Structures are given as C-alpha cells and as structure tokens.
XYZ file of C-alpha atoms in Angstrom:
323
model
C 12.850 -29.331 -73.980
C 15.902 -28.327 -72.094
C 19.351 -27.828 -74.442
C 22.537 -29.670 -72.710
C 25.792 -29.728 -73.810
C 27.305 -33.586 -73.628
C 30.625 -35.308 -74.443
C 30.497 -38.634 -75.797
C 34.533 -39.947 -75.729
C 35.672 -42.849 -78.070
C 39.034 -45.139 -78.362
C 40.913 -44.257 -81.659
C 41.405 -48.077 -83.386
C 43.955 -48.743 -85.894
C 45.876 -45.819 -86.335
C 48.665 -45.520 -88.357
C 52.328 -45.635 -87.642
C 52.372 -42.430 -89.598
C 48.772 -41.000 -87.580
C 50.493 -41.738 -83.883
C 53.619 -40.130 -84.719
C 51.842 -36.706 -85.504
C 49.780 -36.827 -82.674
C 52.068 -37.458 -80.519
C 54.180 -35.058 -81.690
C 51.136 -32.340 -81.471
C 50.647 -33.026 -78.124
C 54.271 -32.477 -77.290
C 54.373 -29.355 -79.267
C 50.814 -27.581 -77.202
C 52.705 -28.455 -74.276
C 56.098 -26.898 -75.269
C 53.822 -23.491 -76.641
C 52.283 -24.046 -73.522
C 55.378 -23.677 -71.557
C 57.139 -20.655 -73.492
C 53.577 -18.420 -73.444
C 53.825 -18.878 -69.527
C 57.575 -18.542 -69.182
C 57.028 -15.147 -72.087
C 54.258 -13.994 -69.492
C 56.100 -14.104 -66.256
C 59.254 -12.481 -67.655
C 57.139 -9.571 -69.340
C 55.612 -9.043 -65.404
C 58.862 -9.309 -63.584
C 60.462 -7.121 -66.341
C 58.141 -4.573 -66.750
C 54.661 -5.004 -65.253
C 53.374 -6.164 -67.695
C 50.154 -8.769 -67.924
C 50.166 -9.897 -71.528
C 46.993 -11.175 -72.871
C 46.012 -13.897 -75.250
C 46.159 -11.512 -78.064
C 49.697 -10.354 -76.961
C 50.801 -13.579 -77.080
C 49.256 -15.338 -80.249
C 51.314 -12.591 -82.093
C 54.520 -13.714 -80.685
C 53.253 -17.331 -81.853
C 52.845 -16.554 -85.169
C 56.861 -15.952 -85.208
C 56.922 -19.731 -84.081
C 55.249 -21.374 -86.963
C 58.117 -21.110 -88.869
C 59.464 -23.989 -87.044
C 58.640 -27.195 -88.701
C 57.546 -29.554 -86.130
C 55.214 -26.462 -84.421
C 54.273 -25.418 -88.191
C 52.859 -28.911 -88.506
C 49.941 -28.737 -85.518
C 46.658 -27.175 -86.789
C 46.269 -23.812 -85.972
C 43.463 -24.111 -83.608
C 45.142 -26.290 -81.321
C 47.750 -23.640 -81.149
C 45.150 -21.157 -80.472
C 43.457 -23.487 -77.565
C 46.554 -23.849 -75.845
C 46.758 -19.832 -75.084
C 42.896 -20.280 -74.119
C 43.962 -22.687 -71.664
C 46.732 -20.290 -70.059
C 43.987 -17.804 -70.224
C 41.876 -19.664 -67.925
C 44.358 -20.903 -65.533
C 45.280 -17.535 -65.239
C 41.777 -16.447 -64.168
C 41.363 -18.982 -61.966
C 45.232 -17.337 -60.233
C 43.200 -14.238 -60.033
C 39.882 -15.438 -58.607
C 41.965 -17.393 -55.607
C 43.045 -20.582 -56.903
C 46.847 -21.885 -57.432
C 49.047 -20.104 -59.578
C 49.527 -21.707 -63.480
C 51.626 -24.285 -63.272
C 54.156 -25.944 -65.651
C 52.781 -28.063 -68.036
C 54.604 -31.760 -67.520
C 54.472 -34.733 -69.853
C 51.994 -36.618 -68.490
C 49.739 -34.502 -67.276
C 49.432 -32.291 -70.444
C 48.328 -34.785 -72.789
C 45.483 -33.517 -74.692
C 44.969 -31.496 -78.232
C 41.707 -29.702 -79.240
C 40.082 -29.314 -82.445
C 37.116 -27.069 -83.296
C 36.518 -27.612 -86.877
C 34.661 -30.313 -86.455
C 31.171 -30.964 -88.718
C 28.583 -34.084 -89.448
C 30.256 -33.741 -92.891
C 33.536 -35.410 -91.570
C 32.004 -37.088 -88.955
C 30.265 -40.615 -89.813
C 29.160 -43.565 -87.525
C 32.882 -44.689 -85.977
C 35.191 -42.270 -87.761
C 36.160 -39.010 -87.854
C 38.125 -37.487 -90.884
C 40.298 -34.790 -88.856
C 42.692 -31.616 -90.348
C 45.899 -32.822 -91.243
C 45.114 -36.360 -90.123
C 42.677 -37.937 -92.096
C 40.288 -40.359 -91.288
C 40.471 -42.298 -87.900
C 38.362 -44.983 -86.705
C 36.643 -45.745 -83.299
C 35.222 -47.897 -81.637
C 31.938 -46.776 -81.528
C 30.089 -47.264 -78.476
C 27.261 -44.369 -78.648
C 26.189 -42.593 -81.699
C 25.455 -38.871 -81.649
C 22.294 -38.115 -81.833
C 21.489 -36.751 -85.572
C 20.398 -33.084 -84.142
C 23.243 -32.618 -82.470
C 25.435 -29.301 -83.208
C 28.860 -30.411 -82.850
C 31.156 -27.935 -81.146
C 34.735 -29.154 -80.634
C 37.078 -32.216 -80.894
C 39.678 -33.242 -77.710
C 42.187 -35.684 -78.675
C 43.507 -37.490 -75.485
C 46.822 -39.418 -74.843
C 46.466 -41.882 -72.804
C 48.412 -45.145 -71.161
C 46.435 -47.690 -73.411
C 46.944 -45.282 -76.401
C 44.946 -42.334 -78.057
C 40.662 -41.220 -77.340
C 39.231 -38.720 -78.851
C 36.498 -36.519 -77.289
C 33.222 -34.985 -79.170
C 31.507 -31.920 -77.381
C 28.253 -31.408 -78.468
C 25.115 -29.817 -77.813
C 21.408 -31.274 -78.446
C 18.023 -31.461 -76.781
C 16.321 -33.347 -74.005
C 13.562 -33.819 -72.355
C 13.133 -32.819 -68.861
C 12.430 -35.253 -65.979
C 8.977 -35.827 -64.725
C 8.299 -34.037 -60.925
C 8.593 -36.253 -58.897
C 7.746 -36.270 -55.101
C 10.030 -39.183 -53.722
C 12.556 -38.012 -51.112
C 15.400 -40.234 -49.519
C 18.515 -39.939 -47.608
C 21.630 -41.474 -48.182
C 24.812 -42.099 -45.505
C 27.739 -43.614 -46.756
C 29.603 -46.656 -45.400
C 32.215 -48.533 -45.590
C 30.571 -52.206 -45.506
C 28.481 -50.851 -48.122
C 28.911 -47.688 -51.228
C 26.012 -46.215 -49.333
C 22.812 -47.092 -47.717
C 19.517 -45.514 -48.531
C 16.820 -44.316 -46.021
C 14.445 -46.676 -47.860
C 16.739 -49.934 -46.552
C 18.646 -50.103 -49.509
C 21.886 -51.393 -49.880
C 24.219 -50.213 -52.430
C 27.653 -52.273 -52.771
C 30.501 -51.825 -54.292
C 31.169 -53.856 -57.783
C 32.921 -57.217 -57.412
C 34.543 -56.250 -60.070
C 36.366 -53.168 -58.885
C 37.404 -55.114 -56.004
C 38.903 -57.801 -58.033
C 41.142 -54.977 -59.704
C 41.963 -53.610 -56.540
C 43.321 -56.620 -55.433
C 45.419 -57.161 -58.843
C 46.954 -53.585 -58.015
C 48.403 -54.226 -54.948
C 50.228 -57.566 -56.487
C 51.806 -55.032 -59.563
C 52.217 -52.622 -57.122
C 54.633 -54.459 -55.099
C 55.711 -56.552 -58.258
C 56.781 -52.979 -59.326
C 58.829 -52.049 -55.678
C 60.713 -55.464 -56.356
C 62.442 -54.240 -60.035
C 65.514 -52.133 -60.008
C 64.914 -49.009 -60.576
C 65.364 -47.408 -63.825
C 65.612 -50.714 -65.451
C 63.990 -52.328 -68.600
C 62.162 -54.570 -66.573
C 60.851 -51.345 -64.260
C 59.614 -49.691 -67.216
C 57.568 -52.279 -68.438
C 55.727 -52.828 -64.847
C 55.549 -49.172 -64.759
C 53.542 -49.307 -67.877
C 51.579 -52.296 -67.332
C 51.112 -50.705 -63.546
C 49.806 -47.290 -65.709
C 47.127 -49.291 -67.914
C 45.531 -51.186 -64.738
C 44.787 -48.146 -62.725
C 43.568 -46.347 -66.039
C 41.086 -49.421 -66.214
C 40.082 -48.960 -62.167
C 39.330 -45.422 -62.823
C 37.477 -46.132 -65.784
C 35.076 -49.028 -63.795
C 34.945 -46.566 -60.922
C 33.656 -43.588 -62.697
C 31.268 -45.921 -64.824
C 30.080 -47.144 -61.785
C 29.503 -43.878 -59.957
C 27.651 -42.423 -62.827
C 25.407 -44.993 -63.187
C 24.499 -44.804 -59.515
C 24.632 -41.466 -59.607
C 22.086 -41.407 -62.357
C 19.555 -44.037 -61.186
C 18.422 -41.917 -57.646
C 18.101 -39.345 -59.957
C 15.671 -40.707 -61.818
C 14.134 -42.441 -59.107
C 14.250 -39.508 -56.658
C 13.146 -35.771 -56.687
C 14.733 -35.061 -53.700
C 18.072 -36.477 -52.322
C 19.467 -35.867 -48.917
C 23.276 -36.447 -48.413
C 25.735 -36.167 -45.309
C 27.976 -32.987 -46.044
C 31.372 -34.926 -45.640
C 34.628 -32.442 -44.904
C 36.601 -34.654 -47.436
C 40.031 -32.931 -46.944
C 39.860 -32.693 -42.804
C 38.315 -36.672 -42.895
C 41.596 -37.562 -45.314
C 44.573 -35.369 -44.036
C 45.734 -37.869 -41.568
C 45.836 -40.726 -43.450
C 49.054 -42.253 -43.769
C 50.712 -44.778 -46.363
C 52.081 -44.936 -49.852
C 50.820 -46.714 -52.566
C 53.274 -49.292 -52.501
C 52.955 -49.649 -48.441
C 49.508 -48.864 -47.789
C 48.607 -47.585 -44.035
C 45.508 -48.338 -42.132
C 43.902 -45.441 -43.199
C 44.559 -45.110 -47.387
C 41.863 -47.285 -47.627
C 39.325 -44.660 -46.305
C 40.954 -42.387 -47.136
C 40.316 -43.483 -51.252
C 36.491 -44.673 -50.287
C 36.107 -41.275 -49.320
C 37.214 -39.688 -52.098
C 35.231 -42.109 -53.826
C 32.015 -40.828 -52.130
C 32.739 -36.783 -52.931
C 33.090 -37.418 -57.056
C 29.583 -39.309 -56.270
C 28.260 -36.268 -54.041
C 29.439 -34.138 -57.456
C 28.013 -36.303 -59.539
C 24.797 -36.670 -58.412
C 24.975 -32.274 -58.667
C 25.501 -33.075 -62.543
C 23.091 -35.123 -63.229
C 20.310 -32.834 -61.151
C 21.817 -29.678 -62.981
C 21.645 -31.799 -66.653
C 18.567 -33.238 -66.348
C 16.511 -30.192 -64.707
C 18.367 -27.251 -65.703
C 18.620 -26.101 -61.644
C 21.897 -25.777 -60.061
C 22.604 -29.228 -59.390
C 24.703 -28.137 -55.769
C 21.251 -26.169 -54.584
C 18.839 -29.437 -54.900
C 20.949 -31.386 -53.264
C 20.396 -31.269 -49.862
C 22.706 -31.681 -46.767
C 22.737 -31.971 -43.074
C-alpha cells in the first residue's frame, strides 16, 4: 500500500449573509497581516540587517489582535499567513522572484488546521468561529483518511473550501506497455499507437463564448456600472474554462497512466516556443492561440509527472521520458 496525500475541493452552498461577511473579511485581514509582516521584514533589513523570522514576527502579531476585525480571524490562519511569507522567502533565497505584495485578487485564500471527522460529516463542515457550512458534495473522503488541514478559497462564483488529507492506496500493476505521444494542434495529442486525442467540444464552445464577452466587455465605458458587471460575468466564464480544462487534462492525464508503464513525450521549450507571440486578450494575434495550446500541453506534461509520482511513489519527472 503506498500512503498519498490528496485534496478533494468542494463549493460552499447556502451560506449565510452573516457566514460571507466573515469570510470575506478573513481573507482581507491574512492579506493585510500578510502585507505588514513583509513591509515589518524589509524595513528591519534595510534598517539594521536584520532577517526576522517567523517567530520574530508572530510576536509582533500578537500586539495586532487587539484590533477587532484582525481579533476576529482564527488564530491559525494568522499563523499560516507568516508560514506563507516563510516560504516565499525561501524560495527568494533558493533563486526564485523576490516576495511579492499580496493584491486582492490574487490573495484570496484562508487556511484552517483544526480540522477532525468529528466536525466533518458527508457535505458539511462545522468550522471555528463559523459554524456549520454545507457543500455540495461531489466525492466523499474515504473513512481512513487522516485529515490534515482546511483551505477556504474566494473565488468569482463565490466561496470553495479545500480538504487535505492523507490515506492509502494501492499501487498500480507493472505494466510493460510503452507509447509515445507528440502534440498537435489538429488534435490534443496523437499517440504512437494511432490514437487520436481531441480536444472537448465543449471547451471549444466556451472558447468561442469568450471572445463574444470579451469584446462585449472592450465595447462598455470604462469604469462604468455596466463594465463591472461584464467584468464579472467575463471573471465567472473563464473560471468555468479553467475548470473544464483542468478536468479534462487530468482525466487524460490519468487514463495513459493507467494504460501505460512507460510514456514518451516531446520535451517542449514552452517559454522560447511562446515569447513571440503577440496579441491581447481582447485583440487576439495569430499566434495567442498557440501560444495558450501550448501552455495547455506543459500543465498536461506536469500532470502526467503527478499522477506517475501518486500512483507509484517514483519521481513522477524521472519516468517520464523525453527526446
């Protein structure tokens, strides 16, 4: 049996006007704590060469919790957000970009870890100073599972929470089959066997629909009431594209795994194949559409590492082989 960690993610149903208010306002406070532990960091190192730590700092934000609408957010959350500066900060050190600002919109997430099968129950969670919320409940988690932490997500079409857990599985059968895959434009990819993989109809449908509220959206004034509501409805439409195209990427992703013991790919240079292309969203060029299919094709390259590394317990980027 091989132990995996998973994340099954759920749409929050029927919260209250009282329920969305607080968690809005939690996220909005994480990302203001967020903002003053990096702003408190950079002026302790420009000052006096100093690198505070994540200890240094949760003592300064115990002077914070005085304030009433930071007071309010559970104290783990609090204590996650200084974990997350943590790790951007060690990703600064081991060559990546330096941490930035966190912006509404892109910082729209909460974390809970007291999380237990004693407040959990099939479609609702009972959270800390929430109370119960309800789901839709697509997937159950599996009765042996050890639940490890809670995300709470904002997002265009309203609020999801996430449930990290760990549980056992049974590894996949060795299997002989190898195959090669090259991926096309005509088709999502084309395997050495003569298989054809296409893209969904219904993805392309959606794709279409975007372009129409895309340009529906360059016609308003900008600013306007009318603006804002395209804006939004623009928002919810591409949330629903990404959500069919990573849907549709897993389960593709998934299905050569399990048919497949060996899997040879072409090792695309995404970000020299993409730097020329040219266009806007709301004027595409000749080459944006490539330019996204090929994008398209790397989260499917990573993918495919994922599910070799989740259902094998071998590095996922080491089985999967290139020319």
């Amino acid at each position: 049996m091989l132990q995996v960690v998973k994340t099954y993610k759920y749409k929050l149903r029927n919260l209250s006007a009282t329920q969305t208010q607080k968690l809005s306002s939690w996220v909005g406070a994480c990302r203001f704590v967020y903002n003053l532990a990096l702003e408190t960091k950079q002026y302790a190192y420009k000052a006096y060469g100093v690198n505070l730590s994540r200890f240094d700092l949760d003592k300064e934000l115990k002077t914070l919790k005085d304030v009433e609408w930071i007071k309010d957010v559970p104290s783990q959350s609090l204590q996650d957000v200084l974990q997350r500066l943590e790790k951007a900060y060690q990703s600064f050190f081991k060559g990546g970009g330096f941490p930035k600002w966190a912006k509404k919109g892109k910082y729209n997430s909460i974390t809970l870890k007291s999380v237990t099968r004693d407040n959990c129950g099939a479609g609702r969670f009972v959270l800390p100073k929430l109370g119960e919320v309800k789901t839709f409940y697509s997937r159950e988690i599996p009765k042996e599972a050890k639940l490890k932490r809670a995300t709470i997500i904002k997002e265009s079409d309203g609020f999801y929470i996430s449930i990290m857990f760990s549980t056992t599985t049974q590894p996949l059968p060795s299997n002989n089959q190898t195959v090669g895959l090259d991926w096309g434009i005509e088709h999502f990819l084309t395997t050495s066997d003569g298989e054809h993989i296409a893209n969904p109809r219904l993805f392309q449908h959606y794709q279409k629909k975007l372009r129409i509220e895309q340009r529906s959206l360059s016609r308003k004034k900008k600013g306007g009431s009318n603006f804002k509501k395209q804006a939004r409805k623009l928002v919810k439409l591409q949330a629903k594209i990404a959500r069919i195209r990573n849907d549709f990427q897993h389960k593709v992703s998934k299905s050569l795994i399990l048919k497949y013991g060996s899997i040879a790919v072409e090792n695309l240079k995404v970000r020299n194949m993409t730097g020329s292309a040219k266009g806007t969203t709301e004027a595409l060029g000749k080459n944006v559409k490539a330019k996204s299919g090929l994008i398209a094709l790397f989260w499917t390259r990573r993918l495919l590492c994922f599910w070799i590394s989740w259902s094998t317990n071998r590095n996922g980027t080491n089985e999967l082989l290139s020319r």
